[in-house]
mmCIF file of C-alpha atoms and ligand atoms in Angstrom:
data_model
loop_
_atom_site.group_PDB
_atom_site.id
_atom_site.type_symbol
_atom_site.label_atom_id
_atom_site.label_comp_id
_atom_site.label_asym_id
_atom_site.label_seq_id
_atom_site.Cartn_x
_atom_site.Cartn_y
_atom_site.Cartn_z
ATOM 1 C CA UNK A 1 15.234 6.888 -45.543
ATOM 2 C CA UNK A 2 14.581 10.449 -46.504
ATOM 3 C CA UNK A 3 16.729 13.556 -46.721
ATOM 4 C CA UNK A 4 14.626 16.475 -45.553
ATOM 5 C CA UNK A 5 15.653 20.043 -46.250
ATOM 6 C CA UNK A 6 13.937 23.021 -44.677
ATOM 7 C CA UNK A 7 14.911 26.251 -46.393
ATOM 8 C CA UNK A 8 14.383 29.599 -44.739
ATOM 9 C CA UNK A 9 11.033 28.662 -43.176
ATOM 10 C CA UNK A 10 9.169 31.660 -41.787
ATOM 11 C CA UNK A 11 5.747 31.629 -40.175
ATOM 12 C CA UNK A 12 3.581 34.377 -38.772
ATOM 13 C CA UNK A 13 0.240 33.828 -37.073
ATOM 14 C CA UNK A 14 -1.700 37.036 -37.730
ATOM 15 C CA UNK A 15 1.010 39.616 -37.229
ATOM 16 C CA UNK A 16 3.016 37.590 -34.690
ATOM 17 C CA UNK A 17 6.247 36.135 -36.074
ATOM 18 C CA UNK A 18 6.685 32.561 -34.801
ATOM 19 C CA UNK A 19 9.496 31.234 -37.016
ATOM 20 C CA UNK A 20 12.125 33.657 -38.333
ATOM 21 C CA UNK A 21 13.634 31.859 -41.307
ATOM 22 C CA UNK A 22 14.726 28.421 -40.122
ATOM 23 C CA UNK A 23 17.004 26.346 -42.350
ATOM 24 C CA UNK A 24 17.843 22.754 -41.515
ATOM 25 C CA UNK A 25 19.313 19.870 -43.498
ATOM 26 C CA UNK A 26 18.220 16.529 -42.034
ATOM 27 C CA UNK A 27 20.334 13.642 -43.260
ATOM 28 C CA UNK A 28 18.829 10.335 -44.394
ATOM 29 C CA UNK A 29 18.522 7.961 -41.450
ATOM 30 C CA UNK A 30 19.479 10.399 -38.744
ATOM 31 C CA UNK A 31 17.727 10.931 -35.405
ATOM 32 C CA UNK A 32 17.391 14.689 -35.300
ATOM 33 C CA UNK A 33 15.862 16.310 -32.245
ATOM 34 C CA UNK A 34 14.404 19.814 -32.180
ATOM 35 C CA UNK A 35 14.750 21.003 -28.609
ATOM 36 C CA UNK A 36 13.867 24.310 -27.002
ATOM 37 C CA UNK A 37 11.657 25.897 -24.360
ATOM 38 C CA UNK A 38 7.902 25.710 -24.620
ATOM 39 C CA UNK A 39 6.474 28.141 -27.164
ATOM 40 C CA UNK A 40 9.662 28.536 -29.248
ATOM 41 C CA UNK A 41 8.019 27.158 -32.406
ATOM 42 C CA UNK A 42 9.041 23.471 -32.447
ATOM 43 C CA UNK A 43 5.569 22.064 -33.086
ATOM 44 C CA UNK A 44 4.881 24.711 -35.704
ATOM 45 C CA UNK A 45 8.057 23.733 -37.567
ATOM 46 C CA UNK A 46 7.170 20.031 -37.373
ATOM 47 C CA UNK A 47 3.626 20.726 -38.584
ATOM 48 C CA UNK A 48 5.035 22.658 -41.527
ATOM 49 C CA UNK A 49 7.308 19.723 -42.318
ATOM 50 C CA UNK A 50 4.369 17.305 -42.162
ATOM 51 C CA UNK A 51 2.124 19.570 -44.254
ATOM 52 C CA UNK A 52 -0.457 20.232 -41.530
ATOM 53 C CA UNK A 53 0.562 23.891 -41.597
ATOM 54 C CA UNK A 54 1.706 26.060 -44.497
ATOM 55 C CA UNK A 55 4.787 28.263 -44.087
ATOM 56 C CA UNK A 56 4.439 31.994 -44.698
ATOM 57 C CA UNK A 57 7.617 31.700 -46.754
ATOM 58 C CA UNK A 58 10.335 29.136 -47.363
ATOM 59 C CA UNK A 59 10.325 25.612 -48.768
ATOM 60 C CA UNK A 60 10.233 22.006 -47.597
ATOM 61 C CA UNK A 61 12.094 19.435 -49.655
ATOM 62 C CA UNK A 62 11.914 15.664 -49.250
ATOM 63 C CA UNK A 63 14.379 13.569 -51.233
ATOM 64 C CA UNK A 64 15.039 16.360 -53.687
ATOM 65 C CA UNK A 65 11.360 17.159 -54.292
ATOM 66 C CA UNK A 66 9.746 20.426 -53.272
ATOM 67 C CA UNK A 67 6.719 19.330 -51.225
ATOM 68 C CA UNK A 68 5.820 22.746 -49.780
ATOM 69 C CA UNK A 69 2.414 22.593 -51.489
ATOM 70 C CA UNK A 70 1.964 18.801 -51.253
ATOM 71 C CA UNK A 71 -0.893 17.402 -49.136
ATOM 72 C CA UNK A 72 0.186 15.746 -45.844
ATOM 73 C CA UNK A 73 -1.117 12.325 -46.928
ATOM 74 C CA UNK A 74 1.098 12.362 -50.027
ATOM 75 C CA UNK A 75 4.341 13.133 -48.180
ATOM 76 C CA UNK A 76 4.587 9.589 -46.770
ATOM 77 C CA UNK A 77 5.637 10.821 -43.332
ATOM 78 C CA UNK A 78 4.341 9.327 -40.099
ATOM 79 C CA UNK A 79 3.400 11.635 -37.258
ATOM 80 C CA UNK A 80 3.320 10.479 -33.616
ATOM 81 C CA UNK A 81 1.828 12.874 -31.096
ATOM 82 C CA UNK A 82 1.928 13.281 -27.340
ATOM 83 C CA UNK A 83 -1.763 12.413 -27.113
ATOM 84 C CA UNK A 84 -1.727 9.040 -28.786
ATOM 85 C CA UNK A 85 -4.843 9.799 -30.859
ATOM 86 C CA UNK A 86 -5.894 6.142 -30.911
ATOM 87 C CA UNK A 87 -9.516 5.315 -31.735
ATOM 88 C CA UNK A 88 -10.942 4.262 -28.326
ATOM 89 C CA UNK A 89 -13.685 2.028 -29.785
ATOM 90 C CA UNK A 90 -11.324 0.020 -32.010
ATOM 91 C CA UNK A 91 -8.974 -2.779 -30.952
ATOM 92 C CA UNK A 92 -5.220 -2.364 -31.228
ATOM 93 C CA UNK A 93 -5.225 -4.444 -34.428
ATOM 94 C CA UNK A 94 -8.008 -2.319 -35.944
ATOM 95 C CA UNK A 95 -6.224 0.871 -34.901
ATOM 96 C CA UNK A 96 -3.109 -0.310 -36.691
ATOM 97 C CA UNK A 97 -5.070 -1.503 -39.739
ATOM 98 C CA UNK A 98 -6.808 1.834 -40.285
ATOM 99 C CA UNK A 99 -3.959 3.700 -42.021
ATOM 100 C CA UNK A 100 -3.302 0.675 -44.255
ATOM 101 C CA UNK A 101 -6.967 0.431 -45.241
ATOM 102 C CA UNK A 102 -7.015 4.132 -46.042
ATOM 103 C CA UNK A 103 -4.028 3.705 -48.287
ATOM 104 C CA UNK A 104 -4.625 0.318 -49.937
ATOM 105 C CA UNK A 105 -8.394 -0.198 -50.132
ATOM 106 C CA UNK A 106 -10.738 1.747 -52.382
ATOM 107 C CA UNK A 107 -14.052 3.206 -51.179
ATOM 108 C CA UNK A 108 -16.113 0.055 -51.920
ATOM 109 C CA UNK A 109 -13.552 -2.225 -50.310
ATOM 110 C CA UNK A 110 -13.668 -0.144 -47.123
ATOM 111 C CA UNK A 111 -17.453 -0.564 -46.665
ATOM 112 C CA UNK A 112 -18.281 -2.414 -43.422
ATOM 113 C CA UNK A 113 -20.289 -5.349 -44.808
ATOM 114 C CA UNK A 114 -19.539 -5.658 -48.517
ATOM 115 C CA UNK A 115 -15.908 -4.589 -48.150
ATOM 116 C CA UNK A 116 -14.527 -7.737 -46.509
ATOM 117 C CA UNK A 117 -16.127 -9.899 -49.265
ATOM 118 C CA UNK A 118 -14.584 -7.810 -52.029
ATOM 119 C CA UNK A 119 -11.095 -7.632 -50.577
ATOM 120 C CA UNK A 120 -10.475 -10.815 -48.632
ATOM 121 C CA UNK A 121 -6.914 -11.468 -49.835
ATOM 122 C CA UNK A 122 -5.927 -7.804 -49.654
ATOM 123 C CA UNK A 123 -7.164 -7.670 -46.053
ATOM 124 C CA UNK A 124 -5.204 -10.799 -45.162
ATOM 125 C CA UNK A 125 -2.146 -9.121 -46.581
ATOM 126 C CA UNK A 126 -2.709 -5.996 -44.501
ATOM 127 C CA UNK A 127 -3.251 -8.077 -41.358
ATOM 128 C CA UNK A 128 0.100 -9.799 -42.025
ATOM 129 C CA UNK A 129 1.749 -6.377 -42.121
ATOM 130 C CA UNK A 130 0.093 -5.469 -38.808
ATOM 131 C CA UNK A 131 1.277 -8.753 -37.238
ATOM 132 C CA UNK A 132 4.837 -8.191 -38.404
ATOM 133 C CA UNK A 133 4.893 -4.665 -36.947
ATOM 134 C CA UNK A 134 3.286 -5.866 -33.705
ATOM 135 C CA UNK A 135 6.028 -8.487 -33.435
ATOM 136 C CA UNK A 136 8.733 -5.887 -33.855
ATOM 137 C CA UNK A 137 7.242 -3.740 -31.101
ATOM 138 C CA UNK A 138 6.443 -6.742 -28.877
ATOM 139 C CA UNK A 139 2.733 -5.880 -28.717
ATOM 140 C CA UNK A 140 1.382 -9.016 -30.435
ATOM 141 C CA UNK A 141 -0.428 -10.084 -27.266
ATOM 142 C CA UNK A 142 -2.264 -6.746 -27.141
ATOM 143 C CA UNK A 143 -3.830 -6.864 -30.605
ATOM 144 C CA UNK A 144 -7.342 -7.700 -29.440
ATOM 145 C CA UNK A 145 -7.427 -5.142 -26.599
ATOM 146 C CA UNK A 146 -8.920 -1.654 -26.739
ATOM 147 C CA UNK A 147 -6.810 1.445 -25.890
ATOM 148 C CA UNK A 148 -8.626 1.840 -22.545
ATOM 149 C CA UNK A 149 -7.205 -1.514 -21.443
ATOM 150 C CA UNK A 150 -3.581 -0.509 -22.055
ATOM 151 C CA UNK A 151 -0.945 1.185 -19.896
ATOM 152 C CA UNK A 152 0.609 4.484 -21.024
ATOM 153 C CA UNK A 153 3.709 2.758 -22.365
ATOM 154 C CA UNK A 154 1.658 0.185 -24.264
ATOM 155 C CA UNK A 155 -0.519 2.893 -25.805
ATOM 156 C CA UNK A 156 2.635 4.715 -26.871
ATOM 157 C CA UNK A 157 3.898 1.566 -28.544
ATOM 158 C CA UNK A 158 0.581 1.040 -30.335
ATOM 159 C CA UNK A 159 0.654 4.641 -31.582
ATOM 160 C CA UNK A 160 4.156 3.986 -32.902
ATOM 161 C CA UNK A 161 2.969 0.743 -34.444
ATOM 162 C CA UNK A 162 0.163 2.514 -36.221
ATOM 163 C CA UNK A 163 2.684 4.979 -37.618
ATOM 164 C CA UNK A 164 5.103 2.200 -38.606
ATOM 165 C CA UNK A 165 2.777 -0.058 -40.598
ATOM 166 C CA UNK A 166 2.749 2.291 -43.582
ATOM 167 C CA UNK A 167 6.560 2.156 -43.833
ATOM 168 C CA UNK A 168 6.906 5.936 -44.006
ATOM 169 C CA UNK A 169 10.092 7.589 -45.279
ATOM 170 C CA UNK A 170 10.432 9.454 -41.969
ATOM 171 C CA UNK A 171 8.875 9.555 -38.500
ATOM 172 C CA UNK A 172 7.912 12.884 -37.007
ATOM 173 C CA UNK A 173 7.341 12.787 -33.263
ATOM 174 C CA UNK A 174 6.037 15.648 -31.173
ATOM 175 C CA UNK A 175 6.778 15.146 -27.452
ATOM 176 C CA UNK A 176 5.611 11.514 -27.673
ATOM 177 C CA UNK A 177 6.820 10.654 -24.156
ATOM 178 C CA UNK A 178 5.524 13.587 -22.147
ATOM 179 C CA UNK A 179 2.385 11.794 -20.916
ATOM 180 C CA UNK A 180 4.381 8.926 -19.410
ATOM 181 C CA UNK A 181 5.637 8.708 -15.835
ATOM 182 C CA UNK A 182 9.337 9.417 -15.220
ATOM 183 C CA UNK A 183 10.573 5.816 -15.087
ATOM 184 C CA UNK A 184 8.711 4.795 -18.205
ATOM 185 C CA UNK A 185 9.949 7.886 -20.038
ATOM 186 C CA UNK A 186 13.560 6.878 -19.413
ATOM 187 C CA UNK A 187 12.790 3.320 -20.515
ATOM 188 C CA UNK A 188 11.037 4.514 -23.710
ATOM 189 C CA UNK A 189 14.085 6.642 -24.626
ATOM 190 C CA UNK A 190 16.105 3.447 -24.882
ATOM 191 C CA UNK A 191 13.297 1.763 -26.834
ATOM 192 C CA UNK A 192 13.039 4.621 -29.318
ATOM 193 C CA UNK A 193 16.816 4.601 -29.872
ATOM 194 C CA UNK A 194 16.733 0.860 -30.473
ATOM 195 C CA UNK A 195 13.745 1.221 -32.780
ATOM 196 C CA UNK A 196 15.530 3.918 -34.760
ATOM 197 C CA UNK A 197 18.564 1.660 -35.245
ATOM 198 C CA UNK A 198 16.362 -1.253 -36.274
ATOM 199 C CA UNK A 199 14.146 0.685 -38.708
ATOM 200 C CA UNK A 200 17.057 2.621 -40.188
ATOM 201 C CA UNK A 201 14.645 5.477 -40.969
ATOM 202 C CA UNK A 202 14.886 9.234 -40.506
ATOM 203 C CA UNK A 203 13.456 10.382 -37.154
ATOM 204 C CA UNK A 204 12.573 14.015 -36.465
ATOM 205 C CA UNK A 205 11.803 14.319 -32.781
ATOM 206 C CA UNK A 206 10.490 17.323 -30.858
ATOM 207 C CA UNK A 207 10.944 17.814 -27.122
ATOM 208 C CA UNK A 208 11.368 20.579 -24.554
ATOM 209 C CA UNK A 209 13.385 18.144 -22.411
ATOM 210 C CA UNK A 210 17.104 18.639 -22.978
ATOM 211 C CA UNK A 211 17.984 15.335 -21.269
ATOM 212 C CA UNK A 212 15.760 13.460 -23.712
ATOM 213 C CA UNK A 213 17.467 15.266 -26.590
ATOM 214 C CA UNK A 214 20.980 14.523 -25.307
ATOM 215 C CA UNK A 215 20.350 10.807 -24.766
ATOM 216 C CA UNK A 216 18.678 9.816 -28.025
ATOM 217 C CA UNK A 217 19.740 11.999 -30.916
ATOM 218 C CA UNK A 218 22.393 11.736 -33.576
ATOM 219 C CA UNK A 219 22.091 15.531 -33.814
ATOM 220 C CA UNK A 220 20.279 18.189 -31.834
ATOM 221 C CA UNK A 221 18.853 21.446 -33.201
ATOM 222 C CA UNK A 222 18.430 23.978 -30.389
ATOM 223 C CA UNK A 223 15.575 26.435 -31.026
ATOM 224 C CA UNK A 224 14.664 29.590 -29.163
ATOM 225 C CA UNK A 225 12.197 32.311 -29.969
ATOM 226 C CA UNK A 226 11.643 31.096 -33.524
ATOM 227 C CA UNK A 227 15.360 30.820 -34.359
ATOM 228 C CA UNK A 228 17.721 27.866 -34.650
ATOM 229 C CA UNK A 229 20.658 28.695 -32.408
ATOM 230 C CA UNK A 230 22.865 25.646 -32.930
ATOM 231 C CA UNK A 231 22.778 22.277 -34.677
ATOM 232 C CA UNK A 232 25.245 19.615 -33.601
ATOM 233 C CA UNK A 233 25.859 16.320 -31.825
ATOM 234 C CA UNK A 234 25.046 15.992 -28.120
ATOM 235 C CA UNK A 235 28.751 16.449 -27.312
ATOM 236 C CA UNK A 236 28.990 19.568 -29.446
ATOM 237 C CA UNK A 237 25.996 21.380 -27.990
ATOM 238 C CA UNK A 238 27.013 20.348 -24.451
ATOM 239 C CA UNK A 239 30.758 21.035 -24.589
ATOM 240 C CA UNK A 240 30.990 23.680 -27.307
ATOM 241 C CA UNK A 241 27.800 25.729 -27.186
ATOM 242 C CA UNK A 242 28.103 28.604 -29.649
ATOM 243 C CA UNK A 243 25.837 30.831 -27.641
ATOM 244 C CA UNK A 244 25.198 31.605 -23.970
ATOM 245 C CA UNK A 245 21.491 30.686 -24.302
ATOM 246 C CA UNK A 246 22.376 27.226 -25.639
ATOM 247 C CA UNK A 247 24.905 26.745 -22.814
ATOM 248 C CA UNK A 248 22.243 27.620 -20.255
ATOM 249 C CA UNK A 249 19.508 25.485 -21.802
ATOM 250 C CA UNK A 250 21.519 22.287 -22.335
ATOM 251 C CA UNK A 251 22.832 20.319 -19.343
ATOM 252 C CA UNK A 252 21.600 19.559 -15.852
ATOM 253 C CA UNK A 253 22.467 21.017 -13.413
ATOM 254 C CA UNK A 254 22.519 24.277 -15.319
ATOM 255 C CA UNK A 255 25.938 25.556 -16.354
ATOM 256 C CA UNK A 256 27.571 27.968 -13.868
ATOM 257 C CA UNK A 257 27.891 31.515 -15.219
ATOM 258 C CA UNK A 258 30.273 33.959 -13.557
ATOM 259 C CA UNK A 259 31.323 37.486 -14.472
ATOM 260 C CA UNK A 260 34.788 37.732 -16.035
ATOM 261 C CA UNK A 261 37.089 40.372 -17.413
ATOM 262 C CA UNK A 262 39.576 40.057 -20.258
ATOM 263 C CA UNK A 263 42.537 42.419 -19.949
ATOM 264 C CA UNK A 264 44.457 44.132 -22.764
ATOM 265 C CA UNK A 265 46.858 41.207 -23.056
ATOM 266 C CA UNK A 266 43.974 38.748 -23.411
ATOM 267 C CA UNK A 267 44.240 37.324 -19.890
ATOM 268 C CA UNK A 268 40.923 36.218 -18.403
ATOM 269 C CA UNK A 269 40.233 36.938 -14.741
ATOM 270 C CA UNK A 270 37.245 35.854 -12.656
ATOM 271 C CA UNK A 271 36.706 37.749 -9.388
ATOM 272 C CA UNK A 272 40.101 39.340 -10.099
ATOM 273 C CA UNK A 273 41.928 35.969 -10.234
ATOM 274 C CA UNK A 274 43.628 34.580 -13.331
ATOM 275 C CA UNK A 275 42.092 31.294 -14.455
ATOM 276 C CA UNK A 276 44.752 30.299 -16.975
ATOM 277 C CA UNK A 277 42.887 31.205 -20.131
ATOM 278 C CA UNK A 278 43.749 33.590 -22.989
ATOM 279 C CA UNK A 279 40.979 35.230 -25.017
ATOM 280 C CA UNK A 280 40.776 37.204 -28.232
ATOM 281 C CA UNK A 281 37.972 39.463 -27.011
ATOM 282 C CA UNK A 282 38.429 42.271 -24.464
ATOM 283 C CA UNK A 283 36.447 43.721 -21.605
ATOM 284 C CA UNK A 284 33.650 42.210 -19.547
ATOM 285 C CA UNK A 285 32.567 38.661 -20.472
ATOM 286 C CA UNK A 286 30.358 35.882 -19.122
ATOM 287 C CA UNK A 287 32.332 32.838 -18.087
ATOM 288 C CA UNK A 288 30.599 29.454 -18.263
ATOM 289 C CA UNK A 289 31.848 26.361 -16.485
ATOM 290 C CA UNK A 290 29.958 23.117 -15.864
ATOM 291 C CA UNK A 291 29.630 21.607 -12.400
ATOM 292 C CA UNK A 292 32.024 18.742 -13.217
ATOM 293 C CA UNK A 293 34.808 21.192 -14.121
ATOM 294 C CA UNK A 294 34.901 22.938 -10.767
ATOM 295 C CA UNK A 295 37.037 21.320 -8.075
ATOM 296 C CA UNK A 296 37.935 21.718 -4.423
ATOM 297 C CA UNK A 297 41.387 23.164 -3.909
ATOM 298 C CA UNK A 298 43.602 24.964 -1.392
ATOM 299 C CA UNK A 299 43.008 28.652 -0.534
ATOM 300 C CA UNK A 300 46.240 29.529 -2.442
ATOM 301 C CA UNK A 301 45.110 27.798 -5.657
ATOM 302 C CA UNK A 302 41.488 28.927 -5.546
ATOM 303 C CA UNK A 303 39.901 31.220 -8.127
ATOM 304 C CA UNK A 304 37.105 31.960 -5.653
ATOM 305 C CA UNK A 305 35.602 30.759 -2.390
ATOM 306 C CA UNK A 306 32.180 30.371 -0.849
ATOM 307 C CA UNK A 307 30.020 28.365 1.526
ATOM 308 C CA UNK A 308 27.639 25.485 0.984
ATOM 309 C CA UNK A 309 23.940 26.313 0.898
ATOM 310 C CA UNK A 310 22.474 22.977 -0.125
ATOM 311 C CA UNK A 311 23.462 19.563 -1.436
ATOM 312 C CA UNK A 312 21.762 17.051 -3.707
ATOM 313 C CA UNK A 313 22.977 13.544 -3.030
ATOM 314 C CA UNK A 314 22.406 11.286 -6.038
ATOM 315 C CA UNK A 315 24.357 8.384 -4.590
ATOM 316 C CA UNK A 316 27.032 8.248 -7.268
ATOM 317 C CA UNK A 317 27.512 12.031 -7.378
ATOM 318 C CA UNK A 318 26.809 14.855 -5.001
ATOM 319 C CA UNK A 319 25.865 18.292 -6.325
ATOM 320 C CA UNK A 320 27.031 20.871 -3.820
ATOM 321 C CA UNK A 321 25.432 24.327 -4.164
ATOM 322 C CA UNK A 322 27.742 27.113 -3.081
ATOM 323 C CA UNK A 323 27.085 30.787 -2.355
ATOM 324 C CA UNK A 324 30.153 32.641 -3.662
ATOM 325 C CA UNK A 325 31.760 34.997 -1.143
ATOM 326 C CA UNK A 326 31.054 38.017 -3.398
ATOM 327 C CA UNK A 327 27.547 37.685 -1.959
ATOM 328 C CA UNK A 328 25.872 37.673 -5.389
ATOM 329 C CA UNK A 329 26.661 34.496 -7.305
ATOM 330 C CA UNK A 330 25.924 30.833 -6.806
ATOM 331 C CA UNK A 331 27.611 27.816 -8.353
ATOM 332 C CA UNK A 332 27.074 24.071 -8.307
ATOM 333 C CA UNK A 333 29.979 21.614 -8.015
ATOM 334 C CA UNK A 334 29.719 17.948 -8.893
ATOM 335 C CA UNK A 335 31.735 15.998 -6.343
ATOM 336 C CA UNK A 336 32.233 12.362 -5.467
ATOM 337 C CA UNK A 337 30.559 11.279 -2.217
ATOM 338 C CA UNK A 338 34.023 11.074 -0.596
ATOM 339 C CA UNK A 339 34.932 14.633 -1.628
ATOM 340 C CA UNK A 340 31.559 15.934 -0.521
ATOM 341 C CA UNK A 341 31.871 14.277 2.891
ATOM 342 C CA UNK A 342 35.127 16.185 3.474
ATOM 343 C CA UNK A 343 33.142 19.445 3.531
ATOM 344 C CA UNK A 344 31.665 20.352 6.914
ATOM 345 C CA UNK A 345 28.728 22.682 7.077
ATOM 346 C CA UNK A 346 29.907 26.284 7.479
ATOM 347 C CA UNK A 347 33.386 25.541 6.055
ATOM 348 C CA UNK A 348 34.843 27.965 3.535
ATOM 349 C CA UNK A 349 34.971 26.082 0.227
ATOM 350 C CA UNK A 350 37.896 26.962 -2.074
ATOM 351 C CA UNK A 351 37.179 26.363 -5.726
ATOM 352 C CA UNK A 352 39.365 25.913 -8.813
ATOM 353 C CA UNK A 353 38.184 26.089 -12.427
ATOM 354 C CA UNK A 354 39.558 23.653 -15.009
ATOM 355 C CA UNK A 355 40.910 26.110 -17.606
ATOM 356 C CA UNK A 356 40.553 23.543 -20.401
ATOM 357 C CA UNK A 357 36.766 23.665 -19.963
ATOM 358 C CA UNK A 358 36.167 27.355 -19.417
ATOM 359 C CA UNK A 359 33.683 28.826 -21.930
ATOM 360 C CA UNK A 360 33.849 32.552 -22.620
ATOM 361 C CA UNK A 361 30.868 34.494 -23.995
ATOM 362 C CA UNK A 362 31.162 38.043 -25.273
ATOM 363 C CA UNK A 363 28.689 40.862 -24.686
ATOM 364 C CA UNK A 364 26.560 39.613 -27.610
ATOM 365 C CA UNK A 365 26.309 36.207 -25.844
ATOM 366 C CA UNK A 366 28.360 34.515 -28.581
ATOM 367 C CA UNK A 367 31.119 32.165 -27.554
ATOM 368 C CA UNK A 368 34.522 33.676 -27.974
ATOM 369 C CA UNK A 369 37.678 31.700 -28.608
ATOM 370 C CA UNK A 370 39.539 30.870 -25.397
ATOM 371 C CA UNK A 371 42.818 28.960 -25.228
ATOM 372 C CA UNK A 372 44.965 27.761 -22.368
ATOM 373 C CA UNK A 373 47.351 30.478 -21.203
ATOM 374 C CA UNK A 374 51.063 29.648 -21.633
ATOM 375 C CA UNK A 375 51.510 29.020 -17.933
ATOM 376 C CA UNK A 376 48.754 26.366 -18.029
ATOM 377 C CA UNK A 377 49.814 24.527 -21.171
ATOM 378 C CA UNK A 378 50.641 20.882 -20.579
ATOM 379 C CA UNK A 379 54.341 20.329 -21.493
ATOM 380 C CA UNK A 380 54.729 18.098 -24.549
HETATM 381 N N1 ADP B 401 -2.668 28.200 -34.877
HETATM 382 C C1 ADP B 401 -2.062 29.145 -34.152
HETATM 383 N N2 ADP B 401 -2.527 30.405 -34.113
HETATM 384 C C2 ADP B 401 -1.902 31.369 -33.391
HETATM 385 N N3 ADP B 401 -0.792 31.170 -32.678
HETATM 386 C C3 ADP B 401 -0.256 29.936 -32.671
HETATM 387 C C4 ADP B 401 -0.852 28.854 -33.396
HETATM 388 N N4 ADP B 401 -0.095 27.744 -33.206
HETATM 389 C C5 ADP B 401 0.913 28.110 -32.394
HETATM 390 N N5 ADP B 401 0.829 29.421 -32.074
HETATM 391 C C6 ADP B 401 1.785 30.159 -31.227
HETATM 392 O O1 ADP B 401 3.076 29.982 -31.776
HETATM 393 C C7 ADP B 401 4.053 29.869 -30.750
HETATM 394 C C8 ADP B 401 4.836 28.603 -30.955
HETATM 395 O O2 ADP B 401 4.002 27.515 -30.715
HETATM 396 P P1 ADP B 401 4.510 26.016 -30.861
HETATM 397 O O3 ADP B 401 5.084 25.816 -32.220
HETATM 398 O O4 ADP B 401 3.389 25.141 -30.461
HETATM 399 O O5 ADP B 401 5.685 25.973 -29.771
HETATM 400 P P2 ADP B 401 6.385 24.718 -29.075
HETATM 401 O O6 ADP B 401 5.952 23.481 -29.763
HETATM 402 O O7 ADP B 401 7.861 24.997 -29.206
HETATM 403 O O8 ADP B 401 5.966 24.757 -27.634
HETATM 404 C C9 ADP B 401 3.302 29.939 -29.440
HETATM 405 O O9 ADP B 401 3.410 31.243 -28.938
HETATM 406 C C10 ADP B 401 1.885 29.605 -29.825
HETATM 407 O O10 ADP B 401 0.966 30.235 -28.957
HETATM 408 MG MG1 MG B 402 4.894 21.834 -29.004
#
């Protein structure tokens, strides 16, 4: 298990800044996911961590040692890529043996004909390590196949196996599931989580898929435009985003954003209606509320109204898309099938906001403190 510390990592390609001073402290044994839109610098940061790329400035530390100038092969990290990078002409067993041979056999011992004679017992030892890893990953029956004879999920497992045999101090994974079909991707999320628990090793995982990040990670680092915006648990980045961009990137369906106004006394109104929240900031704000925190209500209790434009029926939940009667905004409500069936097409839909889950963002897009207004406090 390794503690990895990135300090103030900056990178420019030519004159284009790609990373603007990223600092991140990855705890031993944690499953940390770097998530952000395509092109925000995730792979570059991971490549700097692995040593494949040099930072323009800043340092990489592994277990207290500055490895910024250390060759990738000496950092004892395992990298798993989206393209599995397996050798097509070698069997699964030979693919998994290769990194061990590179590490444990000298040049003579690696020669095709003489090598096996020189290093018989060493090779047996390495093959035992491959068998043990194959057992763990349940790919023992695939050892004699070639990559072309494997399914996507099996290839992914072999690529992991090849990374695992060396017992690295940390696994670095760059979008390892993005070549798999949707069902297999969901299944592999569970497998990777289980594998992380079993190996008890630091995982640094890169994805652009926020759902993948939310389901697997002990902590998530949200990146955008070469900056780290927030680092926290899934619950923290989902429920307490520190920034409007994080709120909009994390969660599906996307968080609802409505225009709000905070009066001189700190009272928040949305479309001129009080929502039961007091703020410290003043003036115009963006008000975020997730689909599960909007509810159907009576016209008297409603903060705003609208009409249905579209519904997504997922069986257990129904996402009802509503055009707000101001003619400009749209929101999504998560309803139970029973609630959704009470709405007839063309009906006016009256909507309440749960004040306990209202997120307020100031004009700089930073989240501003919002508390329940007196009138909405639950009596003790
Ligand atoms: N070797 C390179 N030379 C020039 N530009 C690069 C290089 N590698 C990446 N970039 C650019 O850096 C930005 C970030 O890339 P990358 O780290 O791959 O993003 P992500 O993995 O988040 O999609 C992109 O705009 C990409 O075009
Ligand atoms: Mg990438």
